[in-house]
């Protein structure tokens, strides 16, 4: 018969306990790591992407501010440099013509509609989470697009309808144009430059009624301009000189303080505004201010 000493049995039990304990620790670590990979890591990557997107938003708000200052001061001798934040897979694009068209059609001159081409500057990046987001400067406003959502304006496009003496109604449009198409991409800081090439102002008159219409082959751009038209209608004639009323949910009526009607704006569909004046003797006008910019990659000069 084989005999086993008590001490040997005790040592073997101790060794087995150590091995089992070590295996349990490995299993526990794997479980914790798996939970972190499934929950904690995506949340951490999402937070990093949100911070990166906020930096890109700030860069484009600075870009808009610089463009506004150059346009208002008509400063064509100055160049403004902006460095986009450091991020993975960043693409900066200047699109001279997005395919979007803003039209102003007067009832008394239907054959000669004023048609404005819409350009934009945009930056897209792929985040650590693998999702792609974009920020763009279009029609004087800045809008944002994140994965799985519709684009939304951060600052509005520059389109204004108001009663301005001696006209019945005035439409002001600040058309933002770009000289050339450009695209640059990279994973580090991207320096870009912005300069004003030309500013022109045209004043067009019409009598009675007119229609504003936006068309685009891009469904996301159409969605953005639905918001532009709605906000333009609702922002009309706010102040102490005039008052507004809503005969229905689609129509805004502009009146004097004595409730004398001046004109109405009706959103006949999401991308059409119908403007009808209450007089056939007073002219209305469109003030079209076009600013043409040159923008693209810039070199970093080290001292």
Short mmCIF file of N, CA, C and O in Angstrom, two decimals, residues 33-114:
data_model
loop_
_atom_site.label_atom_id
_atom_site.label_comp_id
_atom_site.label_asym_id
_atom_site.label_seq_id
_atom_site.Cartn_x
_atom_site.Cartn_y
_atom_site.Cartn_z
N UNK A 33 -12.82 43.60 -17.74
CA UNK A 33 -12.34 44.17 -19.00
C UNK A 33 -13.42 44.12 -20.07
O UNK A 33 -13.60 45.07 -20.85
N UNK A 34 -14.17 43.01 -20.10
CA UNK A 34 -15.25 42.89 -21.07
C UNK A 34 -16.33 43.92 -20.84
O UNK A 34 -16.86 44.51 -21.79
N UNK A 35 -16.71 44.12 -19.58
CA UNK A 35 -17.72 45.14 -19.26
C UNK A 35 -17.22 46.51 -19.64
O UNK A 35 -17.96 47.33 -20.21
N UNK A 36 -15.96 46.81 -19.35
CA UNK A 36 -15.40 48.12 -19.70
C UNK A 36 -15.36 48.31 -21.21
O UNK A 36 -15.69 49.38 -21.72
N UNK A 37 -14.97 47.24 -21.94
CA UNK A 37 -14.92 47.33 -23.41
C UNK A 37 -16.31 47.53 -23.99
O UNK A 37 -16.48 48.21 -25.00
N UNK A 38 -17.31 46.93 -23.35
CA UNK A 38 -18.67 47.02 -23.88
C UNK A 38 -19.38 48.31 -23.47
O UNK A 38 -20.22 48.82 -24.20
N UNK A 39 -19.04 48.84 -22.32
CA UNK A 39 -19.75 50.01 -21.79
C UNK A 39 -18.82 51.21 -21.62
O UNK A 39 -19.07 52.29 -22.16
N UNK A 40 -17.75 51.02 -20.89
CA UNK A 40 -16.89 52.15 -20.55
C UNK A 40 -16.13 52.71 -21.73
O UNK A 40 -16.05 53.93 -21.93
N UNK A 41 -15.55 51.83 -22.58
CA UNK A 41 -14.75 52.31 -23.71
C UNK A 41 -15.58 53.09 -24.72
O UNK A 41 -15.18 54.20 -25.11
N UNK A 42 -16.74 52.57 -25.18
CA UNK A 42 -17.54 53.38 -26.10
C UNK A 42 -17.93 54.74 -25.53
O UNK A 42 -17.95 55.74 -26.23
N UNK A 43 -18.24 54.75 -24.23
CA UNK A 43 -18.62 56.02 -23.60
C UNK A 43 -17.44 56.98 -23.57
O UNK A 43 -17.58 58.19 -23.80
N UNK A 44 -16.23 56.45 -23.29
CA UNK A 44 -15.03 57.29 -23.27
C UNK A 44 -14.72 57.83 -24.67
O UNK A 44 -14.39 59.00 -24.83
N UNK A 45 -14.84 56.95 -25.69
CA UNK A 45 -14.61 57.38 -27.06
C UNK A 45 -15.64 58.43 -27.49
O UNK A 45 -15.31 59.39 -28.18
N UNK A 46 -16.89 58.23 -27.07
CA UNK A 46 -17.94 59.20 -27.39
C UNK A 46 -17.63 60.55 -26.78
O UNK A 46 -17.80 61.60 -27.42
N UNK A 47 -17.15 60.56 -25.53
CA UNK A 47 -16.79 61.82 -24.87
C UNK A 47 -15.65 62.52 -25.61
O UNK A 47 -15.69 63.73 -25.80
N UNK A 48 -14.64 61.74 -26.04
CA UNK A 48 -13.53 62.33 -26.79
C UNK A 48 -14.02 62.94 -28.11
O UNK A 48 -13.60 64.03 -28.51
N UNK A 49 -14.94 62.23 -28.79
CA UNK A 49 -15.49 62.74 -30.04
C UNK A 49 -16.27 64.02 -29.82
O UNK A 49 -16.20 64.96 -30.62
N UNK A 50 -17.05 64.07 -28.73
CA UNK A 50 -17.84 65.27 -28.43
C UNK A 50 -16.92 66.46 -28.16
O UNK A 50 -17.20 67.58 -28.61
N UNK A 51 -15.82 66.23 -27.45
CA UNK A 51 -14.87 67.32 -27.18
C UNK A 51 -14.21 67.80 -28.47
O UNK A 51 -14.03 68.99 -28.69
N UNK A 52 -13.87 66.85 -29.36
CA UNK A 52 -13.27 67.21 -30.65
C UNK A 52 -14.25 68.01 -31.49
O UNK A 52 -13.89 69.01 -32.12
N UNK A 53 -15.50 67.58 -31.49
CA UNK A 53 -16.52 68.28 -32.26
C UNK A 53 -16.74 69.70 -31.74
O UNK A 53 -16.94 70.64 -32.52
N UNK A 54 -16.70 69.87 -30.43
CA UNK A 54 -16.83 71.21 -29.85
C UNK A 54 -15.68 72.11 -30.30
O UNK A 54 -15.89 73.29 -30.60
N UNK A 55 -14.48 71.57 -30.38
CA UNK A 55 -13.33 72.35 -30.86
C UNK A 55 -13.53 72.76 -32.32
O UNK A 55 -13.24 73.89 -32.71
N UNK A 56 -14.05 71.84 -33.13
CA UNK A 56 -14.29 72.15 -34.54
C UNK A 56 -15.40 73.19 -34.68
O UNK A 56 -15.31 74.08 -35.54
N UNK A 57 -16.44 73.11 -33.86
CA UNK A 57 -17.50 74.11 -33.86
C UNK A 57 -16.92 75.50 -33.57
O UNK A 57 -17.26 76.49 -34.25
N UNK A 58 -16.07 75.58 -32.55
CA UNK A 58 -15.48 76.88 -32.20
C UNK A 58 -14.64 77.42 -33.36
O UNK A 58 -14.67 78.63 -33.63
N UNK A 59 -13.91 76.54 -34.04
CA UNK A 59 -13.10 76.99 -35.18
C UNK A 59 -14.00 77.58 -36.27
O UNK A 59 -13.68 78.61 -36.87
N UNK A 60 -15.15 76.95 -36.53
CA UNK A 60 -16.04 77.45 -37.58
C UNK A 60 -16.78 78.71 -37.15
O UNK A 60 -17.11 79.56 -37.99
N UNK A 61 -17.06 78.86 -35.87
CA UNK A 61 -17.64 80.12 -35.40
C UNK A 61 -16.63 81.26 -35.55
O UNK A 61 -17.00 82.39 -35.89
N UNK A 62 -15.35 80.97 -35.30
CA UNK A 62 -14.30 81.96 -35.55
C UNK A 62 -14.21 82.28 -37.03
O UNK A 62 -14.02 83.43 -37.43
N UNK A 63 -14.35 81.26 -37.86
CA UNK A 63 -14.32 81.43 -39.32
C UNK A 63 -15.47 82.35 -39.75
O UNK A 63 -15.27 83.28 -40.55
N UNK A 64 -16.67 82.10 -39.24
CA UNK A 64 -17.83 82.93 -39.57
C UNK A 64 -17.61 84.37 -39.12
O UNK A 64 -17.91 85.32 -39.86
N UNK A 65 -17.10 84.55 -37.90
CA UNK A 65 -16.85 85.89 -37.39
C UNK A 65 -15.86 86.63 -38.27
O UNK A 65 -16.05 87.81 -38.60
N UNK A 66 -14.79 85.95 -38.68
CA UNK A 66 -13.80 86.57 -39.56
C UNK A 66 -14.42 86.96 -40.89
O UNK A 66 -14.18 88.05 -41.42
N UNK A 67 -15.25 86.06 -41.46
CA UNK A 67 -15.92 86.35 -42.73
C UNK A 67 -16.86 87.55 -42.60
O UNK A 67 -16.93 88.41 -43.49
N UNK A 68 -17.59 87.62 -41.48
CA UNK A 68 -18.51 88.74 -41.25
C UNK A 68 -17.75 90.06 -41.17
O UNK A 68 -18.17 91.07 -41.76
N UNK A 69 -16.64 90.07 -40.44
CA UNK A 69 -15.86 91.31 -40.29
C UNK A 69 -15.30 91.76 -41.63
O UNK A 69 -15.36 92.95 -41.98
N UNK A 70 -14.76 90.82 -42.40
CA UNK A 70 -14.21 91.18 -43.71
C UNK A 70 -15.31 91.74 -44.62
O UNK A 70 -15.10 92.71 -45.35
N UNK A 71 -16.48 91.12 -44.58
CA UNK A 71 -17.58 91.56 -45.45
C UNK A 71 -18.12 92.93 -45.03
O UNK A 71 -18.32 93.82 -45.87
N UNK A 72 -18.35 93.11 -43.75
CA UNK A 72 -18.93 94.38 -43.26
C UNK A 72 -17.97 95.54 -43.50
O UNK A 72 -18.37 96.62 -43.91
N UNK A 73 -16.68 95.32 -43.24
CA UNK A 73 -15.67 96.37 -43.44
C UNK A 73 -15.21 96.46 -44.89
O UNK A 73 -14.45 97.38 -45.22
N UNK A 74 -15.66 95.51 -45.72
CA UNK A 74 -15.22 95.43 -47.12
C UNK A 74 -13.69 95.49 -47.20
O UNK A 74 -13.10 96.21 -48.00
N UNK A 75 -13.07 94.68 -46.35
CA UNK A 75 -11.62 94.66 -46.22
C UNK A 75 -11.05 93.57 -47.13
O UNK A 75 -11.04 92.38 -46.80
N UNK A 76 -10.60 93.97 -48.30
CA UNK A 76 -10.09 93.00 -49.26
C UNK A 76 -8.56 92.88 -49.22
O UNK A 76 -7.99 92.08 -49.95
N UNK A 77 -7.92 93.65 -48.36
CA UNK A 77 -6.45 93.62 -48.30
C UNK A 77 -5.94 92.72 -47.18
O UNK A 77 -4.74 92.54 -47.03
N UNK A 78 -6.83 92.16 -46.41
CA UNK A 78 -6.41 91.36 -45.25
C UNK A 78 -6.68 89.88 -45.47
O UNK A 78 -7.67 89.51 -46.10
N UNK A 79 -5.80 89.07 -44.95
CA UNK A 79 -5.99 87.62 -44.92
C UNK A 79 -6.17 87.19 -43.47
O UNK A 79 -5.48 87.68 -42.58
N UNK A 80 -7.08 86.28 -43.24
CA UNK A 80 -7.32 85.76 -41.91
C UNK A 80 -6.93 84.29 -41.90
O UNK A 80 -7.36 83.51 -42.76
N UNK A 81 -6.08 83.91 -40.95
CA UNK A 81 -5.64 82.52 -40.83
C UNK A 81 -6.32 81.83 -39.67
O UNK A 81 -6.48 82.40 -38.59
N UNK A 82 -6.76 80.60 -39.89
CA UNK A 82 -7.41 79.80 -38.86
C UNK A 82 -6.80 78.41 -38.89
O UNK A 82 -6.59 77.84 -39.97
N UNK A 83 -6.47 77.86 -37.72
CA UNK A 83 -5.93 76.50 -37.65
C UNK A 83 -7.01 75.58 -37.08
O UNK A 83 -7.47 75.77 -35.96
N UNK A 84 -7.43 74.60 -37.88
CA UNK A 84 -8.43 73.65 -37.43
C UNK A 84 -7.80 72.69 -36.43
O UNK A 84 -6.61 72.40 -36.50
N UNK A 85 -8.58 72.19 -35.48
CA UNK A 85 -8.01 71.37 -34.39
C UNK A 85 -7.43 70.05 -34.88
O UNK A 85 -7.75 69.55 -35.96
N UNK A 86 -6.58 69.49 -34.04
CA UNK A 86 -5.91 68.23 -34.34
C UNK A 86 -6.90 67.08 -34.15
O UNK A 86 -7.41 66.85 -33.07
N UNK A 87 -7.17 66.36 -35.24
CA UNK A 87 -8.12 65.24 -35.17
C UNK A 87 -7.83 64.24 -36.27
O UNK A 87 -7.15 64.54 -37.24
N UNK A 88 -8.36 63.04 -36.10
CA UNK A 88 -8.11 61.97 -37.05
C UNK A 88 -9.02 62.11 -38.28
O UNK A 88 -10.20 62.41 -38.15
N UNK A 89 -8.46 61.87 -39.46
CA UNK A 89 -9.25 61.79 -40.68
C UNK A 89 -10.03 63.04 -41.00
O UNK A 89 -11.17 62.97 -41.45
N UNK A 90 -9.43 64.21 -40.80
CA UNK A 90 -10.12 65.48 -41.05
C UNK A 90 -10.02 65.84 -42.53
O UNK A 90 -8.95 65.79 -43.13
N UNK A 91 -11.15 66.21 -43.13
CA UNK A 91 -11.19 66.68 -44.50
C UNK A 91 -11.86 68.05 -44.54
O UNK A 91 -12.99 68.20 -44.08
N UNK A 92 -11.15 69.03 -45.07
CA UNK A 92 -11.66 70.40 -45.19
C UNK A 92 -11.98 70.64 -46.67
O UNK A 92 -11.12 70.44 -47.54
N UNK A 93 -13.21 71.05 -46.96
CA UNK A 93 -13.64 71.20 -48.35
C UNK A 93 -14.30 72.55 -48.57
O UNK A 93 -15.06 73.03 -47.72
N UNK A 94 -14.02 73.15 -49.72
CA UNK A 94 -14.72 74.34 -50.19
C UNK A 94 -15.50 73.93 -51.42
O UNK A 94 -14.92 73.49 -52.42
N UNK A 95 -16.81 74.05 -51.36
CA UNK A 95 -17.67 73.68 -52.48
C UNK A 95 -18.30 74.94 -53.04
O UNK A 95 -19.16 75.56 -52.40
N UNK A 96 -17.87 75.33 -54.22
CA UNK A 96 -18.35 76.57 -54.83
C UNK A 96 -19.84 76.50 -55.13
O UNK A 96 -20.56 77.49 -54.99
N UNK A 97 -20.32 75.35 -55.55
CA UNK A 97 -21.73 75.17 -55.90
C UNK A 97 -22.21 73.84 -55.34
O UNK A 97 -21.81 72.78 -55.82
N UNK A 98 -23.05 73.88 -54.33
CA UNK A 98 -23.57 72.66 -53.71
C UNK A 98 -24.72 72.06 -54.51
O UNK A 98 -25.15 70.94 -54.22
N UNK A 99 -25.24 72.80 -55.47
CA UNK A 99 -26.44 72.38 -56.20
C UNK A 99 -27.70 73.00 -55.64
O UNK A 99 -28.77 72.93 -56.28
N UNK A 100 -27.60 73.63 -54.47
CA UNK A 100 -28.75 74.32 -53.89
C UNK A 100 -29.02 75.63 -54.61
O UNK A 100 -28.09 76.36 -54.98
N UNK A 101 -30.31 75.96 -54.80
CA UNK A 101 -30.72 77.19 -55.50
C UNK A 101 -31.80 77.90 -54.70
O UNK A 101 -32.84 77.31 -54.37
N UNK A 102 -31.55 79.18 -54.40
CA UNK A 102 -32.55 80.04 -53.78
C UNK A 102 -33.09 80.97 -54.86
O UNK A 102 -32.32 81.71 -55.48
N UNK A 103 -34.40 80.94 -55.09
CA UNK A 103 -35.01 81.72 -56.16
C UNK A 103 -35.99 82.73 -55.59
O UNK A 103 -36.73 82.44 -54.64
N UNK A 104 -35.99 83.93 -56.17
CA UNK A 104 -37.00 84.96 -55.88
C UNK A 104 -37.76 85.22 -57.17
O UNK A 104 -37.18 85.68 -58.16
N UNK A 105 -39.05 84.93 -57.16
CA UNK A 105 -39.87 85.02 -58.37
C UNK A 105 -40.97 86.04 -58.12
O UNK A 105 -41.85 85.83 -57.27
N UNK A 106 -40.95 87.15 -58.85
CA UNK A 106 -41.98 88.18 -58.72
C UNK A 106 -43.13 87.88 -59.67
O UNK A 106 -42.92 87.46 -60.81
N UNK A 107 -44.37 88.11 -59.21
CA UNK A 107 -45.54 87.82 -60.04
C UNK A 107 -45.56 88.65 -61.31
O UNK A 107 -46.05 88.20 -62.34
N UNK A 108 -45.01 89.88 -61.23
CA UNK A 108 -45.06 90.76 -62.40
C UNK A 108 -43.89 90.54 -63.35
O UNK A 108 -43.78 91.22 -64.37
N UNK A 109 -42.99 89.56 -63.02
CA UNK A 109 -41.84 89.30 -63.89
C UNK A 109 -41.40 87.84 -63.69
O UNK A 109 -40.25 87.56 -63.35
N UNK A 110 -42.32 86.93 -63.96
CA UNK A 110 -42.08 85.52 -63.68
C UNK A 110 -40.93 84.96 -64.51
O UNK A 110 -40.19 84.08 -64.06
N UNK A 111 -40.75 85.49 -65.71
CA UNK A 111 -39.73 84.95 -66.61
C UNK A 111 -38.31 85.29 -66.17
O UNK A 111 -37.36 84.68 -66.65
N UNK A 112 -38.16 86.30 -65.32
CA UNK A 112 -36.82 86.75 -64.92
C UNK A 112 -36.61 86.56 -63.41
O UNK A 112 -36.41 87.52 -62.67
N UNK A 113 -36.66 85.34 -62.98
CA UNK A 113 -36.45 85.05 -61.57
C UNK A 113 -34.99 85.29 -61.20
O UNK A 113 -34.08 85.09 -62.01
N UNK A 114 -34.77 85.75 -59.96
CA UNK A 114 -33.42 85.89 -59.42
C UNK A 114 -33.04 84.57 -58.76
O UNK A 114 -33.71 84.11 -57.84
#
